[in-house]
Amino acid sequence: PLLQIMNSKKGVDESENFLAEDVTLNLLSGLKPNSVVFTSLWDYFVSPSYYYQHVKKMRPDVVIIDKALLQNRSWYFLQLERNHGWLIERSREKVDAFLNELTRFERGEPFNFSIIQAKWSELLNDLVAKSMIDHEVYLDGRVETEFSQDFERVPFGLLVKLSKPGEVDGMADFHAKLR
């Protein structure tokens, strides 16, 4: 075992890899207060942000939503409701309609994929529209196409800021610091 460790350490040593930390710190520090972020960057943003927000108490005002968990796990709505009740309450009707269909799928009951997909799309766009009332909303590029094209998009570092049509205030100033 000692020989294996010595032979493979150099190839698997990640002690100098700061990518997830740098991405998370840059994104969190650059967002305006009370922003909402829809993302699928679990390894590089969502997971590290849980640590920074809940352990380090850094930017607990920012709502980070993992799109994959939102789409596929009913328990995630309970977590969001506990941490950001306003978000779920504003879209309660759409949340309940989607969860009704998702629960059928999770339980192995008969379901209609087209109905689940339609309810998902309605929920996603309702969450964005109702969040935009008093919060800035951002998406990562991997999930951007799943959101309504009715919103304007402005590049913001690794994210895209959504705006209502005609309310675009120019390209956001974003400076990343990477090690």
Coordinates of C-alpha atoms in Angstrom, one line a residue, residues 24-177:
T24 CA -17.9 29.9 -5.6
L25 CA -16.2 32.8 -3.9
N26 CA -16.2 34.8 -7.1
L27 CA -19.9 34.2 -7.9
L28 CA -21.1 34.8 -4.3
S29 CA -19.1 37.9 -3.8
G30 CA -20.2 39.4 -7.2
L31 CA -24.0 38.9 -6.7
K32 CA -26.2 41.7 -5.5
P33 CA -28.0 41.2 -2.2
N34 CA -30.9 38.7 -2.2
S35 CA -30.1 37.4 -5.7
V36 CA -31.6 34.1 -6.9
V37 CA -29.4 31.7 -8.9
F38 CA -30.6 28.7 -10.9
T39 CA -27.7 26.4 -11.7
S40 CA -26.6 22.9 -12.5
L41 CA -23.0 23.4 -11.4
W42 CA -23.1 21.1 -8.4
D43 CA -19.4 20.3 -8.1
Y44 CA -18.2 23.8 -8.8
F45 CA -20.8 26.0 -7.2
V46 CA -23.9 24.5 -5.5
S47 CA -22.1 22.1 -3.1
P48 CA -19.3 24.5 -2.1
S49 CA -21.9 27.3 -1.7
Y50 CA -23.7 25.2 0.9
Y51 CA -20.4 25.1 2.9
Y52 CA -19.8 28.8 2.6
Q53 CA -23.4 29.8 3.2
H54 CA -24.3 27.4 6.1
V55 CA -20.9 26.9 7.8
K56 CA -19.0 30.1 7.1
K57 CA -22.2 32.2 7.1
M58 CA -21.1 33.9 3.8
R59 CA -23.9 35.4 1.7
P60 CA -26.9 33.5 3.3
D61 CA -29.0 36.1 1.5
V62 CA -28.4 34.5 -1.9
V63 CA -30.7 31.7 -3.0
I64 CA -28.9 29.0 -4.9
I65 CA -31.2 26.5 -6.6
D66 CA -29.9 23.3 -8.0
K67 CA -32.0 22.8 -11.2
A68 CA -31.5 19.1 -11.3
L69 CA -32.7 18.6 -7.7
L70 CA -35.6 21.0 -8.3
Q71 CA -36.7 19.0 -11.3
N72 CA -36.2 15.5 -9.9
R73 CA -36.5 15.3 -6.1
S74 CA -39.6 16.2 -4.2
W75 CA -37.7 16.4 -0.9
Y76 CA -35.7 19.4 -2.3
F77 CA -38.8 21.5 -2.1
L78 CA -39.0 21.0 1.6
Q79 CA -35.4 22.2 1.9
L80 CA -36.1 25.3 -0.2
E81 CA -39.2 26.0 1.8
R82 CA -37.3 25.7 5.1
N83 CA -34.5 28.0 3.9
H84 CA -36.3 30.3 1.5
G85 CA -40.0 30.1 2.3
W86 CA -40.9 33.2 0.3
L87 CA -39.7 31.5 -2.9
I88 CA -42.0 28.5 -2.6
E89 CA -45.0 30.4 -1.2
R90 CA -45.0 32.8 -4.1
S91 CA -45.4 29.9 -6.5
R92 CA -47.4 27.6 -4.3
E93 CA -50.0 26.7 -6.9
K94 CA -47.4 25.8 -9.5
V95 CA -45.2 24.0 -6.9
D96 CA -48.1 21.8 -5.8
A97 CA -49.2 21.0 -9.3
F98 CA -45.7 19.9 -10.3
L99 CA -45.1 18.0 -7.0
N100 CA -48.4 16.1 -7.6
E101 CA -47.1 14.8 -10.9
L102 CA -43.5 14.3 -9.7
T103 CA -44.7 12.2 -6.7
R104 CA -46.5 9.8 -9.0
F105 CA -43.2 9.3 -10.9
E106 CA -41.2 8.8 -7.7
R107 CA -43.6 6.3 -6.3
G108 CA -43.7 4.3 -9.5
E109 CA -47.4 5.1 -10.1
P110 CA -48.7 5.7 -13.6
F111 CA -47.7 9.1 -14.9
N112 CA -47.7 11.1 -18.1
F113 CA -44.2 12.5 -19.0
S114 CA -45.8 15.3 -21.1
I115 CA -47.8 16.5 -18.1
I116 CA -44.7 16.4 -15.8
Q117 CA -42.7 18.3 -18.4
A118 CA -45.5 20.9 -18.9
K119 CA -45.9 21.4 -15.1
W120 CA -42.1 21.7 -14.8
S121 CA -41.9 24.4 -17.4
E122 CA -44.8 26.3 -15.8
L123 CA -43.1 26.1 -12.4
L124 CA -39.7 27.1 -13.6
N125 CA -40.9 30.2 -15.3
D126 CA -43.3 31.1 -12.4
L127 CA -40.4 30.9 -9.9
V128 CA -38.3 33.2 -12.1
A129 CA -41.1 35.7 -12.8
K130 CA -42.1 36.0 -9.2
S131 CA -38.5 36.2 -8.0
M132 CA -37.8 39.0 -10.4
I133 CA -40.4 41.2 -8.6
D134 CA -37.8 42.1 -6.0
H135 CA -34.7 39.9 -6.6
E136 CA -32.1 39.7 -9.4
V137 CA -32.2 36.3 -11.1
Y138 CA -29.2 34.5 -12.6
L139 CA -28.7 31.3 -14.5
D140 CA -25.7 29.3 -15.5
G141 CA -25.1 28.7 -19.2
R142 CA -25.9 25.0 -18.9
V143 CA -29.5 25.6 -17.9
E144 CA -30.1 28.9 -19.7
T145 CA -32.1 27.3 -22.6
E146 CA -34.7 25.8 -20.3
F147 CA -36.0 29.2 -19.3
S148 CA -38.5 31.3 -21.2
Q149 CA -37.0 33.3 -24.0
D150 CA -39.3 36.1 -22.9
F151 CA -36.5 37.3 -20.6
E152 CA -33.6 39.3 -21.7
R153 CA -30.1 37.9 -21.0
V154 CA -27.1 39.8 -19.9
P155 CA -23.7 38.1 -19.4
F156 CA -22.4 38.1 -15.8
G157 CA -19.1 36.2 -15.4
L158 CA -20.0 32.5 -15.5
L159 CA -23.7 33.4 -15.2
V160 CA -26.4 35.1 -17.2
K161 CA -28.6 37.7 -15.6
L162 CA -32.3 37.7 -16.5
S163 CA -34.2 40.9 -17.0
K164 CA -37.7 41.8 -18.2
P165 CA -37.8 42.9 -21.8
G166 CA -36.7 46.5 -22.1
E167 CA -35.2 46.6 -18.6
V168 CA -31.7 45.6 -19.6
D169 CA -29.2 47.9 -17.8
G170 CA -26.1 47.0 -19.9
M171 CA -23.5 44.4 -19.3
A172 CA -22.7 43.7 -15.7
D173 CA -19.2 44.5 -14.3
F174 CA -17.7 41.2 -13.2
H175 CA -14.0 40.6 -12.2
A176 CA -13.0 37.1 -11.3
K177 CA -10.0 36.2 -9.2

